[in-house]
C-alpha cells in the first residue's frame, strides 16, 4: 500500500505521511463501494487511525533518518527484518479483528465480498500496488524512482509471512477468542445443514 504514497512523496511537496493519509482515505471510499450495505460505522474509525498513522510515519522517518545502510547485503537484511515485523503485525491486526489500517481492511473487504484467501489476496494487492507505483514513477519522474527490487520482495513476502503465521498459529485464535471460534463453527454447521 505504501509504495504509491512513497513514489508520490518523491515527486510532490507533500510528505510520505501526508500521501499515506490521502491514499488511506481513498481506500476507505473503495471499501464503501465494495462492501455497500456491509460497510459498518466502525469502518469510519479507519480515518482517525490513518491520520495518526500518517503522522507517525513522518515522525519515524525523522527519528530513523540516521539508519542508512550503505552495504547492499545490509539493505537486504533490514528489508527482511522489516517484512517479518510487518507480516507479524498484519497477522495480529487480522486476528484481533479490530479497526485495521485501510490497506489491510481493503483486502479484508475483498475477502469478505468475494470469499478469497486473505494471504493470497494480500499478496495480489501488494503486487498490484507495486506495479501502479512503478507506472506512476515513470509518469512523474520519467524513470524508476522509489520502486526497486525491495518493493517487489516486500510485496511478495509480507502477505506470505502473514499467511504462514496464520497457519502455524491457528491455535491462538482458539485460545484468545474462544467465543468467536464457537460462533464460526455454529455458522459453518448451519451452512452445511442448509446446503
N, CA, C and O of each residue as an XYZ file, in Angstrom:
780
protein
N       0.820     -1.193      0.000
C       0.000      0.000      0.000
C       0.863      1.256      0.000
O       0.507      2.246     -0.639
N       1.972      1.233      0.695
C       2.748      2.453      0.918
C       3.727      2.739     -0.211
O       4.500      3.695     -0.143
N       3.691      1.910     -1.249
C       4.569      2.147     -2.390
C       4.109      3.364     -3.177
O       4.922      4.186     -3.601
N       2.802      3.474     -3.368
C       2.247      4.596     -4.121
C       2.492      5.920     -3.390
O       2.995      6.860     -4.005
N       2.154      6.026     -2.097
C       2.489      7.269     -1.388
C       3.981      7.602     -1.417
O       4.351      8.774     -1.479
N       4.837      6.580     -1.372
C       6.280      6.816     -1.414
C       6.683      7.461     -2.740
O       7.424      8.444     -2.757
N       6.196      6.910     -3.844
C       6.513      7.472     -5.162
C       5.982      8.897     -5.272
O       6.677      9.781     -5.773
N       4.753      9.128     -4.807
C       4.168     10.466     -4.879
C       4.949     11.466     -4.029
O       5.125     12.618     -4.425
N       5.421     11.019     -2.850
C       6.172     11.931     -1.968
C       7.516     12.326     -2.565
O       8.056     13.383     -2.236
N       8.059     11.486     -3.441
C       9.328     11.810     -4.093
C       9.156     12.844     -5.213
O      10.125     13.467     -5.647
N       7.909     13.017     -5.676
C       7.667     13.880     -6.828
C       6.830     15.116     -6.529
O       6.692     15.989     -7.386
N       6.264     15.205     -5.316
C       5.429     16.348     -4.956
C       5.822     16.864     -3.578
O       6.651     16.258     -2.898
N       5.234     17.973     -3.167
C       5.649     18.645     -1.936
C       5.169     17.965     -0.657
O       5.783     18.142      0.395
N       4.091     17.194     -0.724
C       3.581     16.556      0.486
C       4.531     15.465      0.959
O       5.298     14.905      0.176
N       4.466     15.172      2.263
C       5.339     14.149      2.851
C       4.766     12.756      2.603
O       3.632     12.603      2.148
N       5.570     11.751      2.913
C       5.114     10.356      2.817
C       3.905     10.137      3.715
O       2.952      9.463      3.324
N       3.940     10.699      4.906
C       2.804     10.571      5.832
C       1.541     11.207      5.289
O       0.453     10.645      5.411
N       1.683     12.392      4.683
C       0.519     13.077      4.096
C      -0.097     12.250      2.979
O      -1.313     12.059      2.938
N       0.750     11.754      2.065
C       0.230     10.942      0.963
C      -0.357      9.624      1.474
O      -1.299      9.096      0.882
N       0.189      9.096      2.560
C      -0.380      7.878      3.153
C      -1.790      8.149      3.656
O      -2.680      7.315      3.490
N      -1.999      9.304      4.269
C      -3.334      9.682      4.747
C      -4.295      9.810      3.563
O      -5.400      9.270      3.601
N      -3.878     10.524      2.512
C      -4.741     10.706      1.336
C      -5.097      9.358      0.712
O      -6.256      9.099      0.386
N      -4.091      8.508      0.553
C      -4.315      7.208     -0.082
C      -5.189      6.313      0.803
O      -6.005      5.545      0.296
N      -5.017      6.414      2.113
C      -5.843      5.635      3.047
C      -7.307      6.020      2.921
O      -8.178      5.150      2.911
N      -7.584      7.302      2.826
C      -8.979      7.752      2.674
C      -9.554      7.260      1.342
O     -10.726      6.889      1.272
N      -8.738      7.258      0.296
C      -9.165      6.705     -0.995
C      -9.543      5.227     -0.849
O     -10.553      4.790     -1.402
N      -8.738      4.457     -0.109
C      -9.037      3.035      0.093
C     -10.299      2.835      0.931
O     -11.027      1.863      0.727
N     -10.564      3.737      1.865
C     -11.792      3.656      2.674
C     -13.006      3.873      1.771
O     -14.017      3.185      1.917
N     -12.913      4.817      0.845
C     -14.006      5.054     -0.116
C     -14.218      3.804     -0.978
O     -15.358      3.417     -1.233
N     -13.126      3.171     -1.428
C     -13.259      1.932     -2.212
C     -13.919      0.822     -1.384
O     -14.704      0.038     -1.917
N     -13.604      0.751     -0.084
C     -14.255     -0.241      0.779
C     -15.754     -0.002      0.829
O     -16.544     -0.944      0.777
N     -16.142      1.266      0.931
C     -17.558      1.626      0.953
C     -18.253      1.138     -0.320
O     -19.372      0.628     -0.267
N     -17.583      1.300     -1.457
C     -18.142      0.860     -2.739
C     -18.240     -0.666     -2.794
O     -19.245     -1.206     -3.257
N     -17.201     -1.362     -2.325
C     -17.178     -2.828     -2.381
C     -18.168     -3.442     -1.393
O     -18.907     -4.362     -1.743
N     -18.183     -2.937     -0.164
C     -18.998     -3.552      0.885
C     -20.463     -3.119      0.845
O     -21.338     -3.862      1.289
N     -20.736     -1.937      0.324
C     -22.082     -1.371      0.250
C     -22.785     -1.449      1.591
O     -22.369     -0.783      2.539
N     -23.844     -2.251      1.695
C     -24.610     -2.298      2.946
C     -23.846     -2.992      4.072
O     -24.209     -2.845      5.239
N     -22.796     -3.742      3.742
C     -21.985     -4.381      4.781
C     -20.926     -3.444      5.361
O     -20.206     -3.821      6.286
N     -20.826     -2.223      4.821
C     -19.903     -1.225      5.366
C     -20.487     -0.748      6.688
O     -21.575     -0.175      6.734
N     -19.746     -0.994      7.759
C     -20.244     -0.681      9.101
C     -19.702      0.668      9.559
O     -18.697      1.162      9.048
N     -20.385      1.242     10.523
C     -19.980      2.529     11.079
C     -18.568      2.454     11.662
O     -17.828      3.437     11.643
N     -18.205      1.285     12.175
C     -16.866      1.123     12.767
C     -15.754      1.274     11.722
O     -14.613      1.573     12.075
N     -16.076      1.073     10.449
C     -15.075      1.257      9.401
C     -14.624      2.711      9.296
O     -13.517      2.995      8.838
N     -15.495      3.632      9.726
C     -15.153      5.058      9.710
C     -13.993      5.338     10.668
O     -13.262      6.313     10.490
N     -13.825      4.487     11.681
C     -12.717      4.666     12.633
C     -11.351      4.541     11.955
O     -10.332      4.919     12.532
N     -11.334      4.009     10.730
C     -10.074      3.941      9.992
C      -9.529      5.332      9.678
O      -8.321      5.507      9.512
N     -10.417      6.315      9.598
C      -9.974      7.673      9.250
C      -9.059      8.246     10.333
O      -7.938      8.642     10.015
N      -9.491      8.310     11.612
C      -8.550      8.840     12.618
C      -7.305      7.971     12.780
O      -6.216      8.488     13.031
N      -7.459      6.647     12.636
C      -6.301      5.756     12.730
C      -5.317      6.061     11.603
O      -4.105      6.069     11.817
N      -5.841      6.313     10.401
C      -4.987      6.629      9.246
C      -4.260      7.955      9.435
O      -3.089      8.081      9.076
N      -4.944      8.933      9.993
C      -4.317     10.240     10.229
C      -3.182     10.108     11.233
O      -2.088     10.631     11.019
N      -3.448      9.404     12.329
C      -2.398      9.191     13.337
C      -1.242      8.407     12.732
O      -0.078      8.738     12.956
N      -1.563      7.369     11.968
C      -0.535      6.538     11.338
C       0.318      7.359     10.367
O       1.539      7.209     10.331
N      -0.329      8.225      9.583
C       0.398      9.064      8.627
C       1.404      9.973      9.321
O       2.549     10.093      8.885
N       0.973     10.606     10.395
C       1.895     11.486     11.126
C       2.967     10.677     11.847
O       4.096     11.140     12.015
N       2.611      9.469     12.270
C       3.602      8.596     12.906
C       4.687      8.194     11.890
O       5.860      8.079     12.244
N       4.289      7.982     10.638
C       5.266      7.673      9.586
C       6.268      8.817      9.456
O       7.478      8.594      9.418
N       5.748     10.052      9.389
C       6.645     11.206      9.270
C       7.570     11.322     10.474
O       8.750     11.641     10.329
N       7.032     11.061     11.664
C       7.853     11.126     12.878
C       8.956     10.076     12.852
O      10.111     10.382     13.149
N       8.608      8.840     12.499
C       9.625      7.781     12.472
C      10.634      7.995     11.350
O      11.790      7.590     11.475
N      10.209      8.629     10.247
C      11.169      8.962      9.189
C      12.235      9.917      9.722
O      13.408      9.818      9.360
N      11.818     10.834     10.579
C      12.765     11.773     11.187
C      13.634     11.053     12.216
O      14.854     11.216     12.228
N      13.000     10.256     13.079
C      13.734      9.576     14.155
C      14.753      8.570     13.622
O      15.816      8.385     14.215
N      14.426      7.917     12.493
C      15.323      6.895     11.948
C      16.082      7.369     10.711
O      16.547      6.556      9.912
N      16.204      8.678     10.558
C      16.937      9.205      9.408
C      18.418      8.809      9.437
O      19.088      8.808      8.405
N      18.915      8.475     10.624
C      20.319      8.050     10.759
C      20.539      6.627     10.261
O      21.678      6.235     10.010
N      19.450      5.832     10.111
C      19.583      4.458      9.621
C      19.642      4.507      8.105
O      18.620      4.680      7.441
N      20.823      4.357      7.568
C      21.012      4.424      6.123
C      22.146      3.475      5.740
O      23.276      3.905      5.508
N      21.830      2.171      5.677
C      22.898      1.209      5.385
C      23.483      1.415      3.990
O      22.758      1.661      3.026
N      24.788      1.313      3.906
C      25.482      1.501      2.626
C      25.653      0.171      1.887
O      25.479      0.093      0.671
N      25.996     -0.873      2.650
C      26.243     -2.184      2.040
C      24.920     -2.793      1.569
O      23.925     -2.778      2.294
N      24.924     -3.327      0.346
C      23.709     -3.904     -0.240
C      23.168     -5.046      0.624
O      21.956     -5.170      0.801
N      24.049     -5.866      1.152
C      23.612     -7.002      1.980
C      22.885     -6.517      3.234
O      21.920     -7.144      3.672
N      23.343     -5.402      3.814
C      22.675     -4.859      4.996
C      21.300     -4.290      4.630
O      20.363     -4.359      5.425
N      21.188     -3.733      3.436
C      19.884     -3.254      2.971
C      18.902     -4.419      2.874
O      17.737     -4.290      3.248
N      19.383     -5.559      2.369
C      18.543     -6.766      2.263
C      18.163     -7.274      3.649
O      17.014     -7.649      3.878
N      19.123     -7.287      4.576
C      18.856     -7.741      5.950
C      17.788     -6.856      6.589
O      16.840     -7.371      7.184
N      17.925     -5.531      6.476
C      16.931     -4.605      7.036
C      15.570     -4.810      6.388
O      14.539     -4.750      7.058
N      15.572     -5.052      5.085
C      14.323     -5.301      4.365
C      13.627     -6.546      4.907
O      12.424     -6.526      5.163
N      14.383     -7.629      5.081
C      13.796     -8.886      5.575
C      13.284     -8.740      7.001
O      12.233     -9.284      7.341
N      14.013     -8.014      7.835
C      13.551     -7.755      9.208
C      12.253     -6.956      9.169
O      11.309     -7.257      9.899
N      12.213     -5.937      8.315
C      11.002     -5.129      8.179
C       9.818     -5.938      7.680
O       8.699     -5.762      8.163
N      10.055     -6.829      6.712
C       8.986     -7.686      6.191
C       8.446     -8.620      7.268
O       7.238     -8.835      7.367
N       9.349     -9.171      8.073
C       8.938    -10.060      9.160
C       8.084     -9.315     10.178
O       7.035     -9.808     10.591
N       8.533     -8.129     10.582
C       7.778     -7.325     11.548
C       6.416     -6.948     10.975
O       5.400     -7.046     11.664
N       6.395     -6.520      9.721
C       5.142     -6.124      9.087
C       4.196     -7.313      8.911
O       2.991     -7.178      9.121
N       4.729     -8.474      8.528
C       3.908     -9.674      8.379
C       3.270    -10.099      9.684
O       2.097    -10.471      9.716
N       4.045    -10.045     10.773
C       3.512    -10.369     12.106
C       2.439     -9.350     12.483
O       1.390     -9.712     13.016
N       2.707     -8.068     12.200
C       1.733     -7.021     12.508
C       0.430     -7.196     11.751
O      -0.650     -7.026     12.317
N       0.525     -7.534     10.474
C      -0.677     -7.762      9.657
C      -1.467     -8.945     10.221
O      -2.689     -8.876     10.344
N      -0.764    -10.030     10.562
C      -1.449    -11.200     11.121
C      -2.169    -10.834     12.418
O      -3.324    -11.211     12.614
N      -1.496    -10.105     13.299
C      -2.098     -9.727     14.587
C      -3.287     -8.796     14.387
O      -4.281     -8.882     15.108
N      -3.178     -7.906     13.401
C      -4.263     -6.984     13.098
C      -5.504     -7.745     12.629
O      -6.622     -7.437     13.042
N      -5.299     -8.737     11.768
C      -6.414     -9.540     11.258
C      -6.977    -10.429     12.365
O      -8.193    -10.575     12.490
N      -6.098    -11.019     13.161
C      -6.521    -11.905     14.250
C      -7.386    -11.157     15.256
O      -8.414    -11.670     15.698
N      -6.971     -9.942     15.619
C      -7.706     -9.164     16.614
C      -9.060     -8.703     16.092
O      -9.983     -8.467     16.872
N      -9.182     -8.573     14.759
C     -10.438     -8.171     14.127
C     -10.969     -6.860     14.717
O     -12.158     -6.731     15.006
N     -10.072     -5.903     14.886
C     -10.448     -4.569     15.347
C     -10.237     -3.602     14.185
O     -10.093     -4.024     13.037
N     -10.219     -2.322     14.484
C     -10.001     -1.340     13.426
C      -8.657     -1.605     12.768
O      -7.620     -1.639     13.431
N      -8.688     -1.788     11.467
C      -7.479     -2.078     10.715
C      -7.055     -0.838      9.941
O      -7.838      0.090      9.738
N      -5.804     -0.844      9.519
C      -5.361      0.178      8.585
C      -6.062     -0.076      7.252
O      -6.361     -1.226      6.930
N      -6.326      0.958      6.482
C      -7.113      0.795      5.259
C      -6.561     -0.210      4.253
O      -7.339     -0.833      3.530
N      -5.243     -0.386      4.187
C      -4.688     -1.368      3.258
C      -5.174     -2.773      3.567
O      -5.657     -3.483      2.685
N      -5.042     -3.168      4.828
C      -5.492     -4.496      5.241
C      -7.013     -4.589      5.249
O      -7.577     -5.629      4.909
N      -7.676     -3.502      5.637
C      -9.140     -3.508      5.649
C      -9.709     -3.601      4.241
O     -10.754     -4.218      4.034
N      -9.027     -2.990      3.265
C      -9.439     -3.105      1.869
C      -9.323     -4.558      1.404
O     -10.212     -5.084      0.735
N      -8.209     -5.192      1.771
C      -8.023     -6.609      1.428
C      -9.114     -7.442      2.097
O      -9.687     -8.335      1.472
N      -9.402     -7.150      3.370
C     -10.451     -7.888      4.090
C     -11.802     -7.685      3.414
O     -12.600     -8.620      3.353
N     -12.081     -6.474      2.901
C     -13.347     -6.220      2.200
C     -13.459     -7.100      0.960
O     -14.529     -7.635      0.666
N     -12.354     -7.249      0.237
C     -12.343     -8.126     -0.941
C     -12.577     -9.572     -0.519
O     -13.357    -10.289     -1.145
N     -11.899     -9.997      0.545
C     -12.031    -11.372      1.038
C     -13.469    -11.658      1.451
O     -14.012    -12.712      1.117
N     -14.093    -10.726      2.176
C     -15.470    -10.924      2.642
C     -16.470    -10.911      1.487
O     -17.445    -11.663      1.493
N     -16.227    -10.062      0.506
C     -17.176     -9.925     -0.603
C     -17.066    -11.073     -1.601
O     -18.081    -11.607     -2.048
N     -15.838    -11.454     -1.952
C     -15.639    -12.466     -2.992
C     -15.099    -13.785     -2.463
O     -14.737    -14.661     -3.248
N     -15.039    -13.942     -1.134
C     -14.648    -15.209     -0.476
C     -13.291    -15.727     -0.959
O     -13.162    -16.888     -1.347
N     -12.291    -14.860     -0.931
C     -10.940    -15.255     -1.319
C     -10.095    -15.496     -0.074
O     -10.520    -15.191      1.040
N      -8.916    -16.036     -0.263
C      -7.972    -16.278      0.834
C      -7.261    -14.973      1.167
O      -6.802    -14.270      0.267
N      -7.164    -14.640      2.467
C      -6.576    -13.357      2.865
C      -5.117    -13.245      2.429
O      -4.728    -12.230      1.850
N      -4.304    -14.265      2.695
C      -2.878    -14.204      2.369
C      -2.627    -14.003      0.894
O      -1.809    -13.168      0.506
N      -3.327    -14.766      0.063
C      -3.156    -14.658     -1.389
C      -3.660    -13.304     -1.887
O      -3.025    -12.671     -2.730
N      -4.801    -12.865     -1.363
C      -5.355    -11.571     -1.759
C      -4.418    -10.441     -1.353
O      -4.251     -9.474     -2.097
N      -3.809    -10.557     -0.181
C      -2.851     -9.541      0.293
C      -1.645     -9.474     -0.642
O      -1.174     -8.387     -0.977
N      -1.150    -10.627     -1.057
C      -0.013    -10.652     -1.994
C      -0.408     -9.990     -3.314
O       0.339     -9.166     -3.841
N      -1.578    -10.344     -3.852
C      -2.048     -9.747     -5.114
C      -2.211     -8.236     -4.975
O      -1.848     -7.484     -5.879
N      -2.757     -7.794     -3.846
C      -2.935     -6.358     -3.589
C      -1.577     -5.656     -3.553
O      -1.392     -4.622     -4.195
N      -0.630     -6.217     -2.802
C       0.697     -5.604     -2.675
C       1.430     -5.555     -4.012
O       2.072     -4.557     -4.340
N       1.329     -6.634     -4.778
C       1.988     -6.658     -6.091
C       1.359     -5.624     -7.019
O       2.069     -4.923     -7.740
N       0.029     -5.524     -7.003
C      -0.630     -4.540     -7.866
C      -0.271     -3.117     -7.451
O      -0.124     -2.246     -8.308
N      -0.126     -2.867     -6.144
C       0.294     -1.546     -5.674
C       1.720     -1.230     -6.137
O       2.040     -0.085     -6.455
N       2.568     -2.261     -6.172
C       3.946     -2.071     -6.649
C       3.969     -1.728     -8.133
O       4.728     -0.859     -8.562
N       3.140     -2.409     -8.912
C       3.076     -2.150    -10.357
C       2.560     -0.737    -10.617
O       3.112     -0.012    -11.445
N       1.500     -0.349     -9.907
C       0.950      1.004    -10.064
C       1.994      2.045     -9.657
O       2.145      3.068    -10.325
N       2.718      1.783     -8.556
C       3.763      2.708     -8.105
C       4.856      2.853     -9.165
O       5.350      3.955     -9.406
N       5.227      1.748     -9.790
C       6.255      1.798    -10.837
C       5.772      2.624    -12.031
O       6.525      3.429    -12.578
N       4.526      2.425    -12.429
C       3.960      3.199    -13.538
C       3.933      4.684    -13.184
O       4.315      5.523    -13.999
N       3.482      5.012    -11.970
C       3.452      6.414    -11.530
C       4.849      7.015    -11.496
O       5.034      8.193    -11.801
N       5.819      6.207    -11.128
C       7.202      6.669    -11.088
C       7.669      7.084    -12.481
O       8.297      8.131    -12.639
N       7.370      6.279    -13.479
C       7.729      6.625    -14.851
C       6.957      7.848    -15.347
O       7.501      8.684    -16.067
N       5.672      7.946    -14.950
C       4.848      9.071    -15.392
C       5.367     10.386    -14.808
O       5.509     11.372    -15.532
N       5.652     10.405    -13.498
C       6.023     11.656    -12.839
C       7.514     11.974    -12.895
O       7.886     13.143    -13.000
N       8.375     10.958    -12.828
C       9.822     11.199    -12.777
C      10.532     10.843    -14.079
O      11.683     11.227    -14.290
N       9.850     10.115    -14.941
C      10.477      9.695    -16.186
C      11.460      8.561    -16.011
O      12.161      8.185    -16.951
N      11.514      8.017    -14.816
C      12.420      6.898    -14.510
C      11.850      6.143    -13.313
O      10.887      6.583    -12.685
N      12.451      5.019    -13.016
C      12.023      4.212    -11.876
C      12.649      4.782    -10.610
O      13.850      4.631    -10.389
N      11.845      5.434     -9.781
C      12.321      6.030     -8.525
C      11.342      5.675     -7.413
O      10.136      5.878     -7.553
N      11.860      5.149     -6.315
C      11.004      4.779     -5.193
C      10.478      3.360     -5.274
O       9.812      2.893     -4.350
N      10.766      2.671     -6.362
C      10.353      1.281     -6.545
C      11.561      0.517     -7.079
O      12.096      0.820     -8.145
N      11.969     -0.480     -6.304
C      13.095     -1.308     -6.741
C      12.824     -2.749     -6.344
O      11.687     -3.124     -6.058
N      13.882     -3.552     -6.330
C      13.710     -4.976     -6.026
C      13.176     -5.207     -4.617
O      12.476     -6.190     -4.373
N      13.502     -4.307     -3.687
C      12.987     -4.427     -2.316
C      11.484     -4.289     -2.254
O      10.825     -4.935     -1.440
N      10.940     -3.439     -3.122
C       9.490     -3.253     -3.198
C       8.808     -4.555     -3.617
O       7.792     -4.950     -3.045
N       9.380     -5.209     -4.615
C       8.816     -6.469     -5.110
C       8.939     -7.563     -4.047
O       8.000     -8.325     -3.816
N      10.108     -7.629     -3.401
C      10.319     -8.628     -2.345
C       9.307     -8.424     -1.225
O       8.687     -9.380     -0.761
N       9.141     -7.173     -0.789
C       8.189     -6.882      0.285
C       6.757     -7.211     -0.136
O       5.982     -7.746      0.657
N       6.408     -6.891     -1.389
C       5.057     -7.174     -1.879
C       4.753     -8.666     -1.839
O       3.637     -9.067     -1.508
N       5.739     -9.483     -2.173
C       5.539    -10.935     -2.183
C       5.665    -11.546     -0.794
O       4.988    -12.527     -0.485
N       6.519    -10.980      0.037
C       6.889    -11.620      1.299
C       5.936    -11.324      2.455
O       5.654    -12.216      3.255
N       5.433    -10.091      2.561
C       4.613     -9.721      3.724
C       3.340    -10.560      3.797
O       3.015    -11.096      4.857
N       2.622    -10.678      2.693
C       1.405    -11.497      2.676
C       1.713    -12.960      2.935
O       0.962    -13.642      3.631
N       2.824    -13.448      2.372
C       3.244    -14.828      2.588
C       3.528    -15.073      4.066
O       3.110    -16.090      4.619
N       4.243    -14.141      4.709
C       4.565    -14.281      6.144
C       3.289    -14.261      6.970
O       3.127    -15.081      7.874
N       2.377    -13.333      6.672
C       1.113    -13.266      7.408
C       0.328    -14.566      7.251
O      -0.251    -15.068      8.214
N       0.310    -15.104      6.043
C      -0.406    -16.364      5.778
C       0.256    -17.532      6.506
O      -0.429    -18.365      7.099
N       1.590    -17.594      6.461
C       2.336    -18.665      7.122
C       2.117    -18.631      8.631
O       1.881    -19.665      9.254
N       2.197    -17.449      9.207
C       1.979    -17.310     10.654
C       0.549    -17.699     11.003
O       0.304    -18.337     12.028
N      -0.403    -17.310     10.138
C      -1.799    -17.677     10.363
C      -2.007    -19.179     10.397
O      -2.813    -19.677     11.183
N      -1.280    -19.912      9.545
C      -1.389    -21.380      9.536
C      -0.711    -21.997     10.747
O      -1.240    -22.924     11.360
N       0.472    -21.475     11.091
C       1.250    -22.053     12.191
C       0.659    -21.728     13.563
O       0.787    -22.513     14.502
N       0.016    -20.572     13.670
C      -0.503    -20.129     14.969
C      -2.027    -20.134     15.008
O      -2.631    -19.330     15.718
N      -2.650    -21.031     14.254
C      -4.112    -21.082     14.200
C      -4.717    -21.350     15.583
O      -5.848    -20.947     15.854
N      -3.971    -22.023     16.449
C      -4.459    -22.316     17.795
C      -4.624    -21.047     18.637
O      -5.389    -21.042     19.601
N      -3.914    -19.975     18.281
C      -4.015    -18.731     19.049
C      -5.432    -18.171     19.032
O      -5.921    -17.668     20.044
N      -6.088    -18.260     17.878
C      -7.454    -17.738     17.779
C      -8.373    -18.482     18.731
O      -9.235    -17.874     19.366
N      -8.193    -19.815     18.836
C      -8.994    -20.611     19.768
C      -8.750    -20.187     21.215
O      -9.679    -20.123     22.020
N      -7.493    -19.899     21.533
C      -7.139    -19.530     22.906
C      -7.610    -18.123     23.264
O      -8.138    -17.896     24.353
N      -7.414    -17.179     22.341
C      -7.688    -15.778     22.647
C      -9.157    -15.425     22.466
O      -9.716    -14.664     23.256
N      -9.787    -15.977     21.425
C     -11.180    -15.641     21.114
C     -12.037    -16.907     21.014
O     -12.555    -17.204     19.938
N     -12.200    -17.664     22.116
C     -12.957    -18.922     22.018
C     -14.417    -18.723     21.619
O     -14.992    -19.578     20.944
N     -15.028    -17.601     22.028
C     -16.437    -17.367     21.693
C     -16.634    -17.123     20.201
O     -17.638    -17.552     19.633
N     -15.688    -16.438     19.562
C     -15.842    -16.189     18.127
C     -15.614    -17.460     17.319
O     -16.235    -17.652     16.274
N     -14.727    -18.326     17.796
C     -14.473    -19.594     17.109
C     -15.707    -20.484     17.192
O     -16.092    -21.113     16.207
N     -16.330    -20.537     18.381
C     -17.528    -21.370     18.511
C     -18.672    -20.805     17.663
O     -19.468    -21.573     17.121
N     -18.766    -19.479     17.540
C     -19.789    -18.865     16.691
C     -19.532    -19.190     15.216
O     -20.469    -19.457     14.463
N     -18.257    -19.166     14.807
C     -17.914    -19.527     13.424
C     -18.253    -20.983     13.146
O     -18.762    -21.307     12.073
N     -17.975    -21.867     14.109
C     -18.288    -23.287     13.936
C     -19.797    -23.497     13.811
O     -20.245    -24.321     13.013
N     -20.583    -22.751     14.601
C     -22.042    -22.851     14.518
C     -22.539    -22.386     13.142
O     -23.413    -23.013     12.543
N     -21.966    -21.274     12.653
C     -22.376    -20.754     11.340
C     -22.039    -21.758     10.233
O     -22.839    -21.966      9.320
N     -20.847    -22.386     10.311
C     -20.471    -23.389      9.317
C     -21.399    -24.588      9.365
O     -21.779    -25.133      8.329
N     -21.766    -25.001     10.586
C     -22.681    -26.135     10.734
C     -24.045    -25.815     10.129
O     -24.649    -26.662      9.471
N     -24.533    -24.590     10.352
C     -25.826    -24.172      9.792
C     -25.760    -24.136      8.269
O     -26.699    -24.558      7.594
N     -24.637    -23.626      7.721
C     -24.486    -23.567      6.274
C     -24.460    -24.962      5.656
O     -25.043    -25.184      4.595
N     -23.782    -25.904      6.322
C     -23.713    -27.271      5.812
C     -25.077    -27.944      5.898
O     -25.459    -28.694      4.999
N     -25.819    -27.678      6.983
C     -27.145    -28.253      7.130
C     -28.094    -27.684      6.076
O     -28.879    -28.414      5.471
N     -28.006    -26.361      5.866
C     -28.854    -25.717      4.860
C     -28.503    -26.171      3.451
O     -29.374    -26.298      2.590
N     -27.194    -26.416      3.226
C     -26.729    -26.843      1.892
C     -27.154    -28.261      1.625
O     -26.861    -28.803      0.560
